[in-house]
CSV table of C-alpha atoms and ligand atoms in Angstrom, one decimal:
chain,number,residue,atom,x,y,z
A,1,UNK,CA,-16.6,-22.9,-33.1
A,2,UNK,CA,-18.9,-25.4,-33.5
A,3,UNK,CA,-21.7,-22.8,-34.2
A,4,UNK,CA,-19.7,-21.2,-36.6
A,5,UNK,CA,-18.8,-23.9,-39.0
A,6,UNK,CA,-22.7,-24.7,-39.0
A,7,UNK,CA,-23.4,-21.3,-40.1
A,8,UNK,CA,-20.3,-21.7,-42.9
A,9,UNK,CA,-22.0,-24.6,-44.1
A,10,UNK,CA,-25.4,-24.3,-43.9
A,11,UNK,CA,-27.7,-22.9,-46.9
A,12,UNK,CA,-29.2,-19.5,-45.7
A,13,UNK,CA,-28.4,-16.3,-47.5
A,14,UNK,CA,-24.6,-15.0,-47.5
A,15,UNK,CA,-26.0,-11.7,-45.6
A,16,UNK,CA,-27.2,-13.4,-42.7
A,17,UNK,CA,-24.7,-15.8,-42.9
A,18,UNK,CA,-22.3,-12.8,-42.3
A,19,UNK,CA,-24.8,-11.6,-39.7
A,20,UNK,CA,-24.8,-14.3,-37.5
A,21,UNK,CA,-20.8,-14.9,-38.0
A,22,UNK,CA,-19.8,-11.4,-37.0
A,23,UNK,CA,-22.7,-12.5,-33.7
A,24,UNK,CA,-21.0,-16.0,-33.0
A,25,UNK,CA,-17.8,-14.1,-33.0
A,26,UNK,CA,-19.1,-11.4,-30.6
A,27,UNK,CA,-20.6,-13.5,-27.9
A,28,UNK,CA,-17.2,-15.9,-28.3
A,29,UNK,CA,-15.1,-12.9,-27.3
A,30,UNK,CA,-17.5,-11.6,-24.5
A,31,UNK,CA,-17.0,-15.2,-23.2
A,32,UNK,CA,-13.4,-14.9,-23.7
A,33,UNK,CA,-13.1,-10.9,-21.8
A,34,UNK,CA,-15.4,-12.4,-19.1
A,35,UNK,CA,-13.0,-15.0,-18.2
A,36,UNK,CA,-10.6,-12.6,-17.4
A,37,UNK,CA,-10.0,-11.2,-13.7
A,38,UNK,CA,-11.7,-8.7,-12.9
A,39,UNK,CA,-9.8,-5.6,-11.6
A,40,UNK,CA,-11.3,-2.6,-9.4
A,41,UNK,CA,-9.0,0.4,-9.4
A,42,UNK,CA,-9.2,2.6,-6.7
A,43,UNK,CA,-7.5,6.1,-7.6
A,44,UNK,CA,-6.8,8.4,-4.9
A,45,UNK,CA,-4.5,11.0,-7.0
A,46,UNK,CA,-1.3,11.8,-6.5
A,47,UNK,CA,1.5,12.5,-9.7
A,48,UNK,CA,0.3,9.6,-11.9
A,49,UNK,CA,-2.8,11.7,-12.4
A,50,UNK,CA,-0.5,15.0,-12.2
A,51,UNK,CA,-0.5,17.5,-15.0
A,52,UNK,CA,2.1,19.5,-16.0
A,53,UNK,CA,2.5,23.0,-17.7
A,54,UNK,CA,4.9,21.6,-20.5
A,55,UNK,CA,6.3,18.3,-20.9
A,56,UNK,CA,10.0,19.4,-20.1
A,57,UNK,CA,8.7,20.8,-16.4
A,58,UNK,CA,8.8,18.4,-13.5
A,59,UNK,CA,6.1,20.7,-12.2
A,60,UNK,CA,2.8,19.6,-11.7
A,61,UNK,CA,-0.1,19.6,-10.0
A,62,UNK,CA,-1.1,16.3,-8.1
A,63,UNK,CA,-4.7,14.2,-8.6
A,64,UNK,CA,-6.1,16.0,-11.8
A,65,UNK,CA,-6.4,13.2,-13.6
A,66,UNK,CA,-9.5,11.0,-13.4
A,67,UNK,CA,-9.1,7.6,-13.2
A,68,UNK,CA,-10.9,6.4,-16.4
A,69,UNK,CA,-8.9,8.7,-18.2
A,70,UNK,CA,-5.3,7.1,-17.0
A,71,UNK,CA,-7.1,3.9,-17.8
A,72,UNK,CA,-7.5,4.7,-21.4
A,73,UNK,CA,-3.8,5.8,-21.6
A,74,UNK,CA,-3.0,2.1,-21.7
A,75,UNK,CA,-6.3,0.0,-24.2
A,76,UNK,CA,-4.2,-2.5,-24.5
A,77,UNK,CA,-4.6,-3.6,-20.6
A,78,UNK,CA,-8.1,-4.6,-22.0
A,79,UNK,CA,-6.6,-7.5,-22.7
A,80,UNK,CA,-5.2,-9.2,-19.4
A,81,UNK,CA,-8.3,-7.7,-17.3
A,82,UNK,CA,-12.0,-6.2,-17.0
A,83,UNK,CA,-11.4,-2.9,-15.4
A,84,UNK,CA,-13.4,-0.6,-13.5
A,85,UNK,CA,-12.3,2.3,-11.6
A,86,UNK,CA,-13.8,4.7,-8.5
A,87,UNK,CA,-12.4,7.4,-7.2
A,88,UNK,CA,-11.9,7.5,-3.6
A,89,UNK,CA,-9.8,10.5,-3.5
A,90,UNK,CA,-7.9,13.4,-5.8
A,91,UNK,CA,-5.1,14.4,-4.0
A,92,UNK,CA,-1.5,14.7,-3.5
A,93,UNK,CA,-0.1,12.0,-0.5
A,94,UNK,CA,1.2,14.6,0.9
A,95,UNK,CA,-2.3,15.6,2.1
A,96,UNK,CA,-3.5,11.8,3.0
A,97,UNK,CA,-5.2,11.8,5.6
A,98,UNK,CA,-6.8,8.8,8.1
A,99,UNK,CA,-10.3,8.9,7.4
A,100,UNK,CA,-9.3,8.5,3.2
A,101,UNK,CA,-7.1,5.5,4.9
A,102,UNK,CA,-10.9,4.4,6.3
A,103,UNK,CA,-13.0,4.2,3.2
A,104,UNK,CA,-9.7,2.5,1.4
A,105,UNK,CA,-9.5,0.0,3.8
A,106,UNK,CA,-13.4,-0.6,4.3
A,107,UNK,CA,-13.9,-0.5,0.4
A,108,UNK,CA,-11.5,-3.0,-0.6
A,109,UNK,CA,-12.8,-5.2,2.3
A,110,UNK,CA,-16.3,-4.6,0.8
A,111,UNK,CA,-15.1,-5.6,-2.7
A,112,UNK,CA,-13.4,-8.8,-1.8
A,113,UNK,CA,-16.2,-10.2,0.4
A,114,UNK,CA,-19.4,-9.8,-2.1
A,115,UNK,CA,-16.3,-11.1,-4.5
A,116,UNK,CA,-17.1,-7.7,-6.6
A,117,UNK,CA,-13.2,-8.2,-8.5
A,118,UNK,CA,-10.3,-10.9,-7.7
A,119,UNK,CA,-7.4,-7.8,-7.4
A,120,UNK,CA,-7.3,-4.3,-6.8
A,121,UNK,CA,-5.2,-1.7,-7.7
A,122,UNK,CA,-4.6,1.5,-5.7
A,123,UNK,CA,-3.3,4.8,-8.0
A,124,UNK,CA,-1.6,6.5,-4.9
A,125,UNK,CA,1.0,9.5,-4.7
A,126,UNK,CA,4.2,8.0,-3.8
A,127,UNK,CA,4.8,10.3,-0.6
A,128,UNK,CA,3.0,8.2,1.9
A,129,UNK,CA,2.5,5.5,-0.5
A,130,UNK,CA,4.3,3.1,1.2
A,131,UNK,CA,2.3,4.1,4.7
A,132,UNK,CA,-0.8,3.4,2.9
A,133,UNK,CA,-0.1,0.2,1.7
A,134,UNK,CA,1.0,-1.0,5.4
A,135,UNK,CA,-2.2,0.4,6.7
A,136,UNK,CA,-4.4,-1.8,4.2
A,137,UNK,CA,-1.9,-4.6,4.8
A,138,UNK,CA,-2.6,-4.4,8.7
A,139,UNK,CA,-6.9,-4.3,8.0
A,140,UNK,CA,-7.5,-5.9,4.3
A,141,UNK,CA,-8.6,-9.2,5.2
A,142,UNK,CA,-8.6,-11.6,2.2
A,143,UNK,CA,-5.8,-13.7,0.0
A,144,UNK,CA,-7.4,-11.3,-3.0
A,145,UNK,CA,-4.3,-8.8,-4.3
A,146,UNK,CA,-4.3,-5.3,-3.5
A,147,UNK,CA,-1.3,-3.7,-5.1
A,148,UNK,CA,-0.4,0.0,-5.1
A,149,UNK,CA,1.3,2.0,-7.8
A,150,UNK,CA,2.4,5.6,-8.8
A,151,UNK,CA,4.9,7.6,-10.9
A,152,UNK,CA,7.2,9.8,-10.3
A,153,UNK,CA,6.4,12.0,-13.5
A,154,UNK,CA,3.3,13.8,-14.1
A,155,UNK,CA,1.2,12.3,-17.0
A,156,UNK,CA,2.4,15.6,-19.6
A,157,UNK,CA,6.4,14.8,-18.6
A,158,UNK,CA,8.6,13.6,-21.5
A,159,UNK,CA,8.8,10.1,-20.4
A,160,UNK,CA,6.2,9.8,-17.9
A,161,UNK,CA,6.2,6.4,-16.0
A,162,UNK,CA,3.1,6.5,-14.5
A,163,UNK,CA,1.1,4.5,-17.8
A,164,UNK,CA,3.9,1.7,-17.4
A,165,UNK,CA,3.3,1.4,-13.6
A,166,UNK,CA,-0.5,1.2,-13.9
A,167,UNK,CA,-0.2,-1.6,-16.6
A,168,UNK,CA,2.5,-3.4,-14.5
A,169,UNK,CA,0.6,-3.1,-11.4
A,170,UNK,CA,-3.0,-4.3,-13.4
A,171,UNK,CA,-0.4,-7.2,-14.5
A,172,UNK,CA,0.4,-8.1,-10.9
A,173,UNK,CA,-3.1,-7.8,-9.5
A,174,UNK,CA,-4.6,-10.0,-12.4
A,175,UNK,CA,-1.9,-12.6,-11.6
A,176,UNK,CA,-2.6,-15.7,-9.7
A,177,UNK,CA,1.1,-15.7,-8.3
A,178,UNK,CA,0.3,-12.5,-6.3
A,179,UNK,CA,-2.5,-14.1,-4.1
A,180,UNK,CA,-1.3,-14.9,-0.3
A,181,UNK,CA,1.1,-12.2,-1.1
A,182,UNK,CA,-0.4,-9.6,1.3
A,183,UNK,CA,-0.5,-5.6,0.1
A,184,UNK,CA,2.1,-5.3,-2.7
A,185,UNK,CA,3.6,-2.0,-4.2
A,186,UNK,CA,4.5,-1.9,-7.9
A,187,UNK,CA,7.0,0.3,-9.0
A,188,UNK,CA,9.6,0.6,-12.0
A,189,UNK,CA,8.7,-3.0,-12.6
A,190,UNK,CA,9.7,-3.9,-8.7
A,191,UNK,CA,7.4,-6.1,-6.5
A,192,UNK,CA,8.0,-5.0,-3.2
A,193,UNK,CA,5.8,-6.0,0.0
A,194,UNK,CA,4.2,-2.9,1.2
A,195,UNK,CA,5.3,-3.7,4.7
A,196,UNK,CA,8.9,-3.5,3.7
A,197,UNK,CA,9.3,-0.7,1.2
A,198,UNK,CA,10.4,2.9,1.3
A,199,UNK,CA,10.4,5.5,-0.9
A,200,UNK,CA,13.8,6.0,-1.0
A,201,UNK,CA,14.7,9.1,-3.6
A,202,UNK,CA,12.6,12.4,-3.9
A,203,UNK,CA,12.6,12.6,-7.5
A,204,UNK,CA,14.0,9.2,-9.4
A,205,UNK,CA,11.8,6.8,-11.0
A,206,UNK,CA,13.4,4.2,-9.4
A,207,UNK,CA,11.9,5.7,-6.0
A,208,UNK,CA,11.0,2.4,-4.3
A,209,UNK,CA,13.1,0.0,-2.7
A,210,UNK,CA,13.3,-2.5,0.3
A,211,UNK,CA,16.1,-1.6,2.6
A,212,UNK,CA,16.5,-4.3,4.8
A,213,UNK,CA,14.3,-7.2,2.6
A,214,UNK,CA,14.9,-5.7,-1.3
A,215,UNK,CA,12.3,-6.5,-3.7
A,216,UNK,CA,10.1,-9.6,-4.0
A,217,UNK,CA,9.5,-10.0,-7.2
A,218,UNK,CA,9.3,-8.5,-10.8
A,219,UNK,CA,6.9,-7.2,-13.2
A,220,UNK,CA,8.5,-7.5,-16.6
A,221,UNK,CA,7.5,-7.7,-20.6
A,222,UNK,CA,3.5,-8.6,-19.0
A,223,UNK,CA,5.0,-11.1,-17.1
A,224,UNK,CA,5.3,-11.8,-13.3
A,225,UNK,CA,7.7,-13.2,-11.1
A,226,UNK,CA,7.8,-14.0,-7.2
A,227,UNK,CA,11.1,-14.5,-5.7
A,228,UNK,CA,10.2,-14.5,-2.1
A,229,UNK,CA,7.7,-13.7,0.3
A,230,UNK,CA,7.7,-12.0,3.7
A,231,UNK,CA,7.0,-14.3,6.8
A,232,UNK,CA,5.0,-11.5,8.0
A,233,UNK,CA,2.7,-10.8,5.2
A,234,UNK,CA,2.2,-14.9,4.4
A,235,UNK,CA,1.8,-16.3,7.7
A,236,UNK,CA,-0.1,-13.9,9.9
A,237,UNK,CA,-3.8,-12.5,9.3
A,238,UNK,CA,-4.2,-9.6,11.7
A,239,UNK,CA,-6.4,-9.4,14.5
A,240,UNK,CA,-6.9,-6.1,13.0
A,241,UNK,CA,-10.5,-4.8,12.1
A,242,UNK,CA,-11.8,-1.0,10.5
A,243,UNK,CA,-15.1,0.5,10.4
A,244,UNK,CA,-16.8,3.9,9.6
A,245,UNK,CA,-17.2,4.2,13.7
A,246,UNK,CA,-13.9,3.1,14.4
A,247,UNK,CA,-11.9,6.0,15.5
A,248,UNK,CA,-7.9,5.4,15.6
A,249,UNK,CA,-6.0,6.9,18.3
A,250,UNK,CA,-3.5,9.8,18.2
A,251,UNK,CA,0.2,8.7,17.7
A,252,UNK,CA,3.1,11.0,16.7
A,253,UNK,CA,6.4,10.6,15.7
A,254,UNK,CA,9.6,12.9,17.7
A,255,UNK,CA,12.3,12.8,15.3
A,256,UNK,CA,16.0,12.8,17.5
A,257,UNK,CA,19.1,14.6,16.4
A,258,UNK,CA,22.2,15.8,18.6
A,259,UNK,CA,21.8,17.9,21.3
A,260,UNK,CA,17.3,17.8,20.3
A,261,UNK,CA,15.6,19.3,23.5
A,262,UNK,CA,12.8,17.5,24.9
A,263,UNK,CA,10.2,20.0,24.2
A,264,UNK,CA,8.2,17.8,21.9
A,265,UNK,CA,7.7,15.1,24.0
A,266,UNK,CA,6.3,17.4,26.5
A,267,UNK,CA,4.1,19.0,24.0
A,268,UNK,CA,2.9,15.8,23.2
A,269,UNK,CA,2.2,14.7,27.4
A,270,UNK,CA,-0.1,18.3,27.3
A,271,UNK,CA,-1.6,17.1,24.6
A,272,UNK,CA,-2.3,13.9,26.2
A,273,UNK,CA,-1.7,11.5,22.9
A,274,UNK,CA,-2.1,7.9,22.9
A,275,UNK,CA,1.3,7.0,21.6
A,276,UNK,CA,4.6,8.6,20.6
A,277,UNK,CA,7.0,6.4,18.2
A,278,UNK,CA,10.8,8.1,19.0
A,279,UNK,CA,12.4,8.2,15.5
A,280,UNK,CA,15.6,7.7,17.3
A,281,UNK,CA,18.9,7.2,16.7
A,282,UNK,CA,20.8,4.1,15.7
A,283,UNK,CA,19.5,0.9,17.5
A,284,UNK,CA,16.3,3.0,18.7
A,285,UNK,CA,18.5,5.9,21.0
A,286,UNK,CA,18.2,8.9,22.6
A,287,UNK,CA,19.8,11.6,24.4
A,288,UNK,CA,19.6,12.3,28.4
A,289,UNK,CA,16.9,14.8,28.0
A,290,UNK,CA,14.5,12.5,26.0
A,291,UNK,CA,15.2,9.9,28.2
A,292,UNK,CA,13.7,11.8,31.2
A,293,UNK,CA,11.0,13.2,28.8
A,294,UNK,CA,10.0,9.5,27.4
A,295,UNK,CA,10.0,8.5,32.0
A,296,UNK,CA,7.6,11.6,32.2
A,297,UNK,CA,5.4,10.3,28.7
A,298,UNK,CA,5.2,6.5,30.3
A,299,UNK,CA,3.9,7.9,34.0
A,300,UNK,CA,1.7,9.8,32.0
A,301,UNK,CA,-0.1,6.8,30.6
A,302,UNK,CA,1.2,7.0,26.8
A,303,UNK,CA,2.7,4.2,24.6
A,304,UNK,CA,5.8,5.1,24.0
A,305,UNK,CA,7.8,3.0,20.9
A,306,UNK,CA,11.4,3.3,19.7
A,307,UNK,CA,12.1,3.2,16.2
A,308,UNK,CA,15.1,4.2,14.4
A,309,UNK,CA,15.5,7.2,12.1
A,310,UNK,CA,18.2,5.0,10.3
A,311,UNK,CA,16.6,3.5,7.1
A,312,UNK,CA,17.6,0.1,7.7
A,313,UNK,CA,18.2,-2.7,10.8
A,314,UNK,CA,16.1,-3.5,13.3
A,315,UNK,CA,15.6,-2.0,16.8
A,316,UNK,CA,16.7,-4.4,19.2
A,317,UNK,CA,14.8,-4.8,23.0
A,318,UNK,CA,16.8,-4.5,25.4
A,319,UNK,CA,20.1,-3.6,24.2
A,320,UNK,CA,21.6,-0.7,24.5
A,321,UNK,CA,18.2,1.0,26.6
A,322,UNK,CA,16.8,-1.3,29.2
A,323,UNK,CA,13.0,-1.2,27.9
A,324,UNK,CA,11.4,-2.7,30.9
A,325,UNK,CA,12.9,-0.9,33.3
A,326,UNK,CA,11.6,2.8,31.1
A,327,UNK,CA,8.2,1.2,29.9
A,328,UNK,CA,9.2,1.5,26.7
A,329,UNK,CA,8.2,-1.2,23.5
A,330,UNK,CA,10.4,-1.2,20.3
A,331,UNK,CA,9.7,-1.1,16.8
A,332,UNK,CA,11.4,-4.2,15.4
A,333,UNK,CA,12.3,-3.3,11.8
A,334,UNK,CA,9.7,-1.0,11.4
A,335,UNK,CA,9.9,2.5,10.3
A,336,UNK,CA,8.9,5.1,12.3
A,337,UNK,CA,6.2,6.3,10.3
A,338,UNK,CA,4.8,2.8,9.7
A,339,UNK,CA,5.7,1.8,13.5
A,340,UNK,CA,2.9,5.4,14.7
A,341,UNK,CA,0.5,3.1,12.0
A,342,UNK,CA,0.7,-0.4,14.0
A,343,UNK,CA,0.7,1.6,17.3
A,344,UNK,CA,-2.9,3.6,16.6
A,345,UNK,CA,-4.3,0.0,15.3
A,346,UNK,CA,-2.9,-1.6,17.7
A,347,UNK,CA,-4.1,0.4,20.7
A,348,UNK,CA,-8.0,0.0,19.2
A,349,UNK,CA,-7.2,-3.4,20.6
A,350,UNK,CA,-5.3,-3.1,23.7
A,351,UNK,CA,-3.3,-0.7,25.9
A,352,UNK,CA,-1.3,-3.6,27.3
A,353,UNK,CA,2.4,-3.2,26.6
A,354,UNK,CA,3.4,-6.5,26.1
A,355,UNK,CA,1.0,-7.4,23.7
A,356,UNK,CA,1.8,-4.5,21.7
A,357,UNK,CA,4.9,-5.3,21.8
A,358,UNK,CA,3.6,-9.1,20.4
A,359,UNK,CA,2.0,-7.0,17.5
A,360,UNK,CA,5.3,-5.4,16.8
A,361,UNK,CA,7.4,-8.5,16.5
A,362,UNK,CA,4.3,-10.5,14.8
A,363,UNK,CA,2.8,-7.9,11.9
B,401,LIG,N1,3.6,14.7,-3.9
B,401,LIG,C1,3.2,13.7,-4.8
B,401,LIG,C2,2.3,12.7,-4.0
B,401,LIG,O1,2.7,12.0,-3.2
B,401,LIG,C3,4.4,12.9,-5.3
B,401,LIG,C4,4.1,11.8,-6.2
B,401,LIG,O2,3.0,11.3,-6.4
B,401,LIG,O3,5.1,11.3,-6.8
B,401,LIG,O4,1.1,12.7,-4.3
């Protein structure tokens, strides 16, 4: 400012007094725009960069989209960040697969340690969204934000909510609030922690939601609030560490259902996995026949965990199954598909049931 009254007042030529104005201003609002967070956005596809054939068709085709394209859908997020994006992936969720779950994870821990940006956002599919997010939760080690959107609507839909969710979830990731937070997903101006959240309707906008914790926060108007945090998330850095040689173990998921025969489980004994979460019943059940199956799956040398197929609640040790007696561990209040994620970390550290169990009632 001071600069520019100088210029105002001094006696050069109005032309260059112009000049060097228009200059003074320039370099004051590359000052300004440099001050603000800087944001990496790491697009891996899904609907938010889906097209359409019309705008009044819900079909689409996932991951067309690139990134700096969905970017310019909003300019005005110029103003709460500096954005850059990369694209790690263009594909629907439905097709993620564990080595994209790699490069996320060893990117973002890249990023945050030669401080390349202070938040990043992850454009994801919302199919295995919420998997992903647990997976970076368990191996992104730094306070930094790393928040995960999506949309339910392709781009061309009447309505589509995927511009909205990247703002909101550039608005979360530039926030200081959202540090310490852990791995965050933004949706339909929800904060939820990625540990907790489900996608909970196949075609909704308001797909996301927390069964057993509900949201943690809101995204609202450009402005951000926390209303709590998870113990796990804000407490507990994980033992937990990823690299390009690291190769996770296999773990599958047996879903149970009246009268299910235990030919998966057996399947899965040939096939000699690592691990096998039970998506069982209730408190973590199963029938006779998968009992004898999981005693066959145990001598055999695999982890076996008991989750619930029942969206909310936790799966209690030793209630209604005696765990120590089978050699079983239990999935706390996990689901099933993010309790097969902490069992294949998990066993890159140990084989040793009871500490596995530690990880399940710690992370
Ligand atoms: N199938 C899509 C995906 O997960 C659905 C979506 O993004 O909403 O990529």
């Amino acid at each position: 400012m001071l600069i520019f009254n100088l210029i105002q007042t001094s006696k050069i030529q109005p032309m260059k007094k112009f000049l060097l104005s228009a200059l003074t201003l320039l370099f004051a609002f590359s000052m300004y725009a440099q001050q603000l967070p800087r944001i990496i956005i790491l697009a891996t596809g899904g609907t938010i960069a889906g097209t359409g054939a019309s705008a009044d068709r819900a079909g689409y085709t996932a991951g067309k989209i690139p990134i700096d394209e969905l970017v310019g859908a909003i300019p005005s997020v110029k103003k709460i960040a500096q954005i850059s994006g990369e694209q790690i992936s263009s594909i629907g969720s439905q097709d993620m697969t564990i080595d994209i779950w790699k490069k996320l994870a060893i990117r973002a821990n890249e990023i945050f340690e030669k401080n390349e940006a202070d938040g990043i956002v992850v454009t994801h599919g919302t199919d295995t969204q919420e998997e992903t997010g647990y997976f970076l939760d368990l191996l992104v080690n730094s306070d930094k934000p790393v928040v995960l959107t999506g949309s339910m609507r392709p781009a061309t839909a009447i309505s589509a909510d995927g511009p909205k969710n990247l703002y909101d979830a550039i608005t979360v990731a530039a926030s200081p609030k959202a540090k310490g937070k852990g791995v965050i997903v933004s949706f339909n101006e929800g904060i939820f922690d990625a540990r907790d959240v489900m996608k909970m309707s196949t075609t909704k906008v308001n797909a996301f939601y927390s069964p057993n914790t509900g949201p943690i926060g809101q995204v609202y108007d450009g402005k951000v609030e926390f209303y709590q945090a998870s113990m796990r998330e804000v407490n507990e850095k994980t033992p937990f560490s990823i690299t390009t040689d690291t190769k996770l173990p296999r773990v599958d998921i047996v879903y149970m259902y009246a009268d299910a025969p235990p030919d998966m489980i057996d399947m899965l004994i040939a096939k000699k996995v690592d691990g096998i979460v039970i998506a069982g019943v209730g408190n973590g059940n199963f029938n006779k026949a998968y009992m004898e199956a999981v005693k066959r799956a145990v001598a055999a040398g695999i982890i076996v965990c008991r989750a619930s197929r029942t969206p909310s609640g936790r799966v209690v040790l030793e209630d209604e199954i005696n765990d120590e007696e089978l050699g079983t561990i239990v999935s706390d209040d996990l689901t099933p598909q993010k309790a097969r994620i902490l069992l294949m970390i998990g066993l890159t550290k140990t084989k040793d049931r009871k500490q596995l169990q530690k990880y399940f009632f710690t992370y």
